[in-house]
Amino acid sequence: EVEGLDQEIALLRARISAAAEDPAQSSFLLSSISLLSRLLGTREKLGYQKSNSMQDAIVNILKDQTTEVARSMIHIMEKG
């Protein structure tokens, strides 16, 4: 069962995945990815089990998407 911060992270990941299907949601995607990054950083600071780097986690979420929006965001993040 997912609880607390992990639950919020899971919910946000699901919303990001859904929004990546709609190119009009690029603004939401950018702000949501920023929030996800902060949540993952907070999770790590609180001593949760360490995971991949935040950038890797975000890139992995976007790689699950097949839309053009997701592909272009992956390209931007991998450059960055």
mmCIF file of N, CA and C in Angstrom:
data_model
loop_
_atom_site.group_PDB
_atom_site.id
_atom_site.type_symbol
_atom_site.label_atom_id
_atom_site.label_comp_id
_atom_site.label_asym_id
_atom_site.label_seq_id
_atom_site.Cartn_x
_atom_site.Cartn_y
_atom_site.Cartn_z
ATOM 1 N N GLU A 1 0.843 -1.185 0.000
ATOM 2 C CA GLU A 1 0.000 0.000 0.000
ATOM 3 C C GLU A 1 0.883 1.241 0.000
ATOM 4 N N VAL A 2 0.487 2.211 -0.777
ATOM 5 C CA VAL A 2 1.230 3.460 -0.879
ATOM 6 C C VAL A 2 0.611 4.468 0.071
ATOM 7 N N GLU A 3 1.457 5.099 0.887
ATOM 8 C CA GLU A 3 0.948 6.056 1.862
ATOM 9 C C GLU A 3 1.763 7.340 1.848
ATOM 10 N N GLY A 4 1.173 8.389 2.382
ATOM 11 C CA GLY A 4 1.864 9.646 2.598
ATOM 12 C C GLY A 4 2.473 10.232 1.345
ATOM 13 N N LEU A 5 3.742 10.587 1.454
ATOM 14 C CA LEU A 5 4.459 11.225 0.356
ATOM 15 C C LEU A 5 4.511 10.327 -0.873
ATOM 16 N N ASP A 6 4.698 9.030 -0.667
ATOM 17 C CA ASP A 6 4.721 8.108 -1.798
ATOM 18 C C ASP A 6 3.389 8.118 -2.541
ATOM 19 N N GLN A 7 2.295 8.269 -1.808
ATOM 20 C CA GLN A 7 0.977 8.326 -2.428
ATOM 21 C C GLN A 7 0.851 9.578 -3.294
ATOM 22 N N GLU A 8 1.328 10.691 -2.782
ATOM 23 C CA GLU A 8 1.278 11.941 -3.549
ATOM 24 C C GLU A 8 2.141 11.838 -4.806
ATOM 25 N N ILE A 9 3.311 11.233 -4.680
ATOM 26 C CA ILE A 9 4.199 11.055 -5.827
ATOM 27 C C ILE A 9 3.532 10.160 -6.872
ATOM 28 N N ALA A 10 2.918 9.089 -6.437
ATOM 29 C CA ALA A 10 2.238 8.178 -7.364
ATOM 30 C C ALA A 10 1.089 8.885 -8.077
ATOM 31 N N LEU A 11 0.313 9.671 -7.348
ATOM 32 C CA LEU A 11 -0.789 10.409 -7.940
ATOM 33 C C LEU A 11 -0.285 11.412 -8.971
ATOM 34 N N LEU A 12 0.765 12.127 -8.623
ATOM 35 C CA LEU A 12 1.325 13.116 -9.543
ATOM 36 C C LEU A 12 1.880 12.433 -10.794
ATOM 37 N N ARG A 13 2.541 11.311 -10.636
ATOM 38 C CA ARG A 13 3.045 10.569 -11.802
ATOM 39 C C ARG A 13 1.900 10.152 -12.715
ATOM 40 N N ALA A 14 0.793 9.716 -12.143
ATOM 41 C CA ALA A 14 -0.367 9.320 -12.950
ATOM 42 C C ALA A 14 -0.939 10.523 -13.700
ATOM 43 N N ARG A 15 -1.010 11.657 -13.034
ATOM 44 C CA ARG A 15 -1.532 12.867 -13.693
ATOM 45 C C ARG A 15 -0.605 13.344 -14.793
ATOM 46 N N ILE A 16 0.710 13.221 -14.575
ATOM 47 C CA ILE A 16 1.681 13.589 -15.610
ATOM 48 C C ILE A 16 1.513 12.670 -16.817
ATOM 49 N N SER A 17 1.377 11.387 -16.558
ATOM 50 C CA SER A 17 1.192 10.428 -17.647
ATOM 51 C C SER A 17 -0.054 10.753 -18.456
ATOM 52 N N ALA A 18 -1.146 11.063 -17.782
ATOM 53 C CA ALA A 18 -2.390 11.389 -18.473
ATOM 54 C C ALA A 18 -2.259 12.690 -19.264
ATOM 55 N N ALA A 19 -1.616 13.680 -18.687
ATOM 56 C CA ALA A 19 -1.474 14.977 -19.345
ATOM 57 C C ALA A 19 -0.550 14.909 -20.551
ATOM 58 N N ALA A 20 0.393 13.987 -20.545
ATOM 59 C CA ALA A 20 1.335 13.872 -21.658
ATOM 60 C C ALA A 20 0.635 13.448 -22.943
ATOM 61 N N GLU A 21 -0.578 12.951 -22.832
ATOM 62 C CA GLU A 21 -1.357 12.559 -24.005
ATOM 63 C C GLU A 21 -1.913 13.774 -24.750
ATOM 64 N N ASP A 22 -1.917 14.935 -24.106
ATOM 65 C CA ASP A 22 -2.526 16.136 -24.683
ATOM 66 C C ASP A 22 -1.469 17.222 -24.860
ATOM 67 N N PRO A 23 -1.101 17.530 -26.108
ATOM 68 C CA PRO A 23 -0.085 18.570 -26.334
ATOM 69 C C PRO A 23 -0.450 19.920 -25.730
ATOM 70 N N ALA A 24 -1.720 20.191 -25.525
ATOM 71 C CA ALA A 24 -2.137 21.465 -24.934
ATOM 72 C C ALA A 24 -1.791 21.554 -23.453
ATOM 73 N N GLN A 25 -1.353 20.461 -22.864
ATOM 74 C CA GLN A 25 -1.048 20.418 -21.429
ATOM 75 C C GLN A 25 0.425 20.671 -21.125
ATOM 76 N N SER A 26 1.170 21.236 -22.061
ATOM 77 C CA SER A 26 2.615 21.398 -21.844
ATOM 78 C C SER A 26 2.929 22.264 -20.628
ATOM 79 N N SER A 27 2.155 23.303 -20.380
ATOM 80 C CA SER A 27 2.383 24.151 -19.208
ATOM 81 C C SER A 27 2.172 23.355 -17.920
ATOM 82 N N PHE A 28 1.086 22.570 -17.886
ATOM 83 C CA PHE A 28 0.826 21.711 -16.728
ATOM 84 C C PHE A 28 1.955 20.708 -16.551
ATOM 85 N N LEU A 29 2.444 20.135 -17.666
ATOM 86 C CA LEU A 29 3.522 19.151 -17.582
ATOM 87 C C LEU A 29 4.776 19.753 -16.966
ATOM 88 N N LEU A 30 5.144 20.935 -17.420
ATOM 89 C CA LEU A 30 6.352 21.570 -16.885
ATOM 90 C C LEU A 30 6.235 21.847 -15.395
ATOM 91 N N SER A 31 5.110 22.389 -14.970
ATOM 92 C CA SER A 31 4.953 22.674 -13.535
ATOM 93 C C SER A 31 4.844 21.385 -12.726
ATOM 94 N N SER A 32 4.202 20.375 -13.284
ATOM 95 C CA SER A 32 4.059 19.099 -12.571
ATOM 96 C C SER A 32 5.394 18.377 -12.444
ATOM 97 N N ILE A 33 6.195 18.439 -13.491
ATOM 98 C CA ILE A 33 7.517 17.809 -13.432
ATOM 99 C C ILE A 33 8.392 18.523 -12.412
ATOM 100 N N SER A 34 8.274 19.832 -12.344
ATOM 101 C CA SER A 34 9.018 20.589 -11.334
ATOM 102 C C SER A 34 8.581 20.176 -9.931
ATOM 103 N N LEU A 35 7.274 20.058 -9.735
ATOM 104 C CA LEU A 35 6.757 19.624 -8.432
ATOM 105 C C LEU A 35 7.218 18.204 -8.113
ATOM 106 N N LEU A 36 7.165 17.311 -9.098
ATOM 107 C CA LEU A 36 7.621 15.935 -8.890
ATOM 108 C C LEU A 36 9.086 15.915 -8.475
ATOM 109 N N SER A 37 9.880 16.727 -9.110
ATOM 110 C CA SER A 37 11.294 16.823 -8.759
ATOM 111 C C SER A 37 11.476 17.238 -7.302
ATOM 112 N N ARG A 38 10.715 18.236 -6.877
ATOM 113 C CA ARG A 38 10.801 18.694 -5.478
ATOM 114 C C ARG A 38 10.316 17.621 -4.514
ATOM 115 N N LEU A 39 9.234 16.927 -4.878
ATOM 116 C CA LEU A 39 8.731 15.855 -4.011
ATOM 117 C C LEU A 39 9.741 14.722 -3.873
ATOM 118 N N LEU A 40 10.378 14.360 -4.984
ATOM 119 C CA LEU A 40 11.381 13.299 -4.923
ATOM 120 C C LEU A 40 12.575 13.736 -4.077
ATOM 121 N N GLY A 41 12.953 15.013 -4.181
ATOM 122 C CA GLY A 41 14.036 15.533 -3.352
ATOM 123 C C GLY A 41 13.669 15.516 -1.876
ATOM 124 N N THR A 42 12.455 15.914 -1.565
ATOM 125 C CA THR A 42 11.971 15.884 -0.180
ATOM 126 C C THR A 42 11.949 14.452 0.340
ATOM 127 N N ARG A 43 11.472 13.545 -0.497
ATOM 128 C CA ARG A 43 11.411 12.127 -0.117
ATOM 129 C C ARG A 43 12.807 11.618 0.244
ATOM 130 N N GLU A 44 13.773 11.968 -0.572
ATOM 131 C CA GLU A 44 15.145 11.526 -0.313
ATOM 132 C C GLU A 44 15.696 12.149 0.974
ATOM 133 N N LYS A 45 15.428 13.443 1.196
ATOM 134 C CA LYS A 45 15.894 14.120 2.403
ATOM 135 C C LYS A 45 15.282 13.529 3.670
ATOM 136 N N LEU A 46 14.060 13.019 3.530
ATOM 137 C CA LEU A 46 13.390 12.417 4.682
ATOM 138 C C LEU A 46 13.896 11.001 4.972
ATOM 139 N N GLY A 47 14.793 10.519 4.130
ATOM 140 C CA GLY A 47 15.400 9.228 4.401
ATOM 141 C C GLY A 47 14.689 8.037 3.802
ATOM 142 N N TYR A 48 13.782 8.296 2.866
ATOM 143 C CA TYR A 48 13.154 7.169 2.175
ATOM 144 C C TYR A 48 14.220 6.444 1.377
ATOM 145 N N GLN A 49 13.906 5.222 0.995
ATOM 146 C CA GLN A 49 14.849 4.441 0.201
ATOM 147 C C GLN A 49 15.281 5.252 -1.009
ATOM 148 N N LYS A 50 16.568 5.293 -1.223
ATOM 149 C CA LYS A 50 17.097 6.069 -2.337
ATOM 150 C C LYS A 50 16.681 5.438 -3.656
ATOM 151 N N SER A 51 16.357 6.304 -4.599
ATOM 152 C CA SER A 51 15.995 5.836 -5.927
ATOM 153 C C SER A 51 16.949 6.474 -6.934
ATOM 154 N N ASN A 52 16.653 6.293 -8.199
ATOM 155 C CA ASN A 52 17.462 6.929 -9.239
ATOM 156 C C ASN A 52 17.462 8.428 -9.021
ATOM 157 N N SER A 53 18.340 9.096 -9.719
ATOM 158 C CA SER A 53 18.362 10.546 -9.606
ATOM 159 C C SER A 53 17.009 11.097 -10.050
ATOM 160 N N MET A 54 16.697 12.299 -9.612
ATOM 161 C CA MET A 54 15.416 12.897 -9.961
ATOM 162 C C MET A 54 15.250 13.015 -11.470
ATOM 163 N N GLN A 55 16.301 13.422 -12.150
ATOM 164 C CA GLN A 55 16.201 13.565 -13.602
ATOM 165 C C GLN A 55 15.904 12.216 -14.247
ATOM 166 N N ASP A 56 16.564 11.165 -13.796
ATOM 167 C CA ASP A 56 16.299 9.838 -14.343
ATOM 168 C C ASP A 56 14.847 9.431 -14.101
ATOM 169 N N ALA A 57 14.325 9.717 -12.924
ATOM 170 C CA ALA A 57 12.939 9.365 -12.619
ATOM 171 C C ALA A 57 11.971 10.092 -13.543
ATOM 172 N N ILE A 58 12.215 11.365 -13.763
ATOM 173 C CA ILE A 58 11.337 12.143 -14.633
ATOM 174 C C ILE A 58 11.445 11.663 -16.072
ATOM 175 N N VAL A 59 12.663 11.422 -16.535
ATOM 176 C CA VAL A 59 12.849 10.927 -17.901
ATOM 177 C C VAL A 59 12.156 9.583 -18.075
ATOM 178 N N ASN A 60 12.243 8.715 -17.089
ATOM 179 C CA ASN A 60 11.577 7.412 -17.181
ATOM 180 C C ASN A 60 10.062 7.553 -17.268
ATOM 181 N N ILE A 61 9.500 8.495 -16.536
ATOM 182 C CA ILE A 61 8.057 8.734 -16.620
ATOM 183 C C ILE A 61 7.684 9.148 -18.043
ATOM 184 N N LEU A 62 8.454 10.077 -18.586
ATOM 185 C CA LEU A 62 8.129 10.577 -19.918
ATOM 186 C C LEU A 62 8.375 9.546 -21.005
ATOM 187 N N LYS A 63 9.345 8.671 -20.805
ATOM 188 C CA LYS A 63 9.606 7.642 -21.811
ATOM 189 C C LYS A 63 8.442 6.673 -21.937
ATOM 190 N N ASP A 64 7.625 6.569 -20.893
ATOM 191 C CA ASP A 64 6.456 5.710 -20.952
ATOM 192 C C ASP A 64 5.396 6.266 -21.898
ATOM 193 N N GLN A 65 5.512 7.506 -22.236
ATOM 194 C CA GLN A 65 4.521 8.154 -23.091
ATOM 195 C C GLN A 65 4.950 8.053 -24.550
ATOM 196 N N THR A 66 3.989 8.010 -25.445
ATOM 197 C CA THR A 66 4.295 7.889 -26.862
ATOM 198 C C THR A 66 3.938 9.139 -27.647
ATOM 199 N N THR A 67 3.548 10.185 -26.956
ATOM 200 C CA THR A 67 3.130 11.390 -27.657
ATOM 201 C C THR A 67 4.327 12.252 -28.028
ATOM 202 N N GLU A 68 4.113 13.128 -28.947
ATOM 203 C CA GLU A 68 5.158 14.059 -29.388
ATOM 204 C C GLU A 68 5.579 14.976 -28.257
ATOM 205 N N VAL A 69 4.635 15.387 -27.412
ATOM 206 C CA VAL A 69 4.970 16.246 -26.279
ATOM 207 C C VAL A 69 5.994 15.558 -25.386
ATOM 208 N N ALA A 70 5.740 14.310 -25.076
ATOM 209 C CA ALA A 70 6.654 13.570 -24.205
ATOM 210 C C ALA A 70 8.020 13.425 -24.855
ATOM 211 N N ARG A 71 8.051 13.095 -26.138
ATOM 212 C CA ARG A 71 9.349 12.929 -26.811
ATOM 213 C C ARG A 71 10.151 14.216 -26.815
ATOM 214 N N SER A 72 9.493 15.351 -27.068
ATOM 215 C CA SER A 72 10.241 16.595 -27.079
ATOM 216 C C SER A 72 10.705 16.993 -25.690
ATOM 217 N N MET A 73 9.911 16.700 -24.654
ATOM 218 C CA MET A 73 10.345 17.014 -23.291
ATOM 219 C C MET A 73 11.530 16.134 -22.883
ATOM 220 N N ILE A 74 11.527 14.877 -23.295
ATOM 221 C CA ILE A 74 12.660 13.986 -23.010
ATOM 222 C C ILE A 74 13.916 14.550 -23.663
ATOM 223 N N HIS A 75 13.780 14.979 -24.903
ATOM 224 C CA HIS A 75 14.923 15.535 -25.625
ATOM 225 C C HIS A 75 15.489 16.759 -24.892
ATOM 226 N N ILE A 76 14.611 17.631 -24.421
ATOM 227 C CA ILE A 76 15.041 18.832 -23.687
ATOM 228 C C ILE A 76 15.754 18.428 -22.389
ATOM 229 N N MET A 77 15.195 17.493 -21.648
ATOM 230 C CA MET A 77 15.781 17.084 -20.376
ATOM 231 C C MET A 77 17.118 16.377 -20.556
ATOM 232 N N GLU A 78 17.242 15.553 -21.587
ATOM 233 C CA GLU A 78 18.491 14.841 -21.799
ATOM 234 C C GLU A 78 19.606 15.773 -22.224
ATOM 235 N N LYS A 79 19.260 16.888 -22.879
ATOM 236 C CA LYS A 79 20.260 17.895 -23.236
ATOM 237 C C LYS A 79 20.761 18.637 -22.007
ATOM 238 N N GLY A 80 19.855 18.794 -21.047
ATOM 239 C CA GLY A 80 20.057 19.675 -19.995
ATOM 240 C C GLY A 80 20.759 19.536 -18.827
#
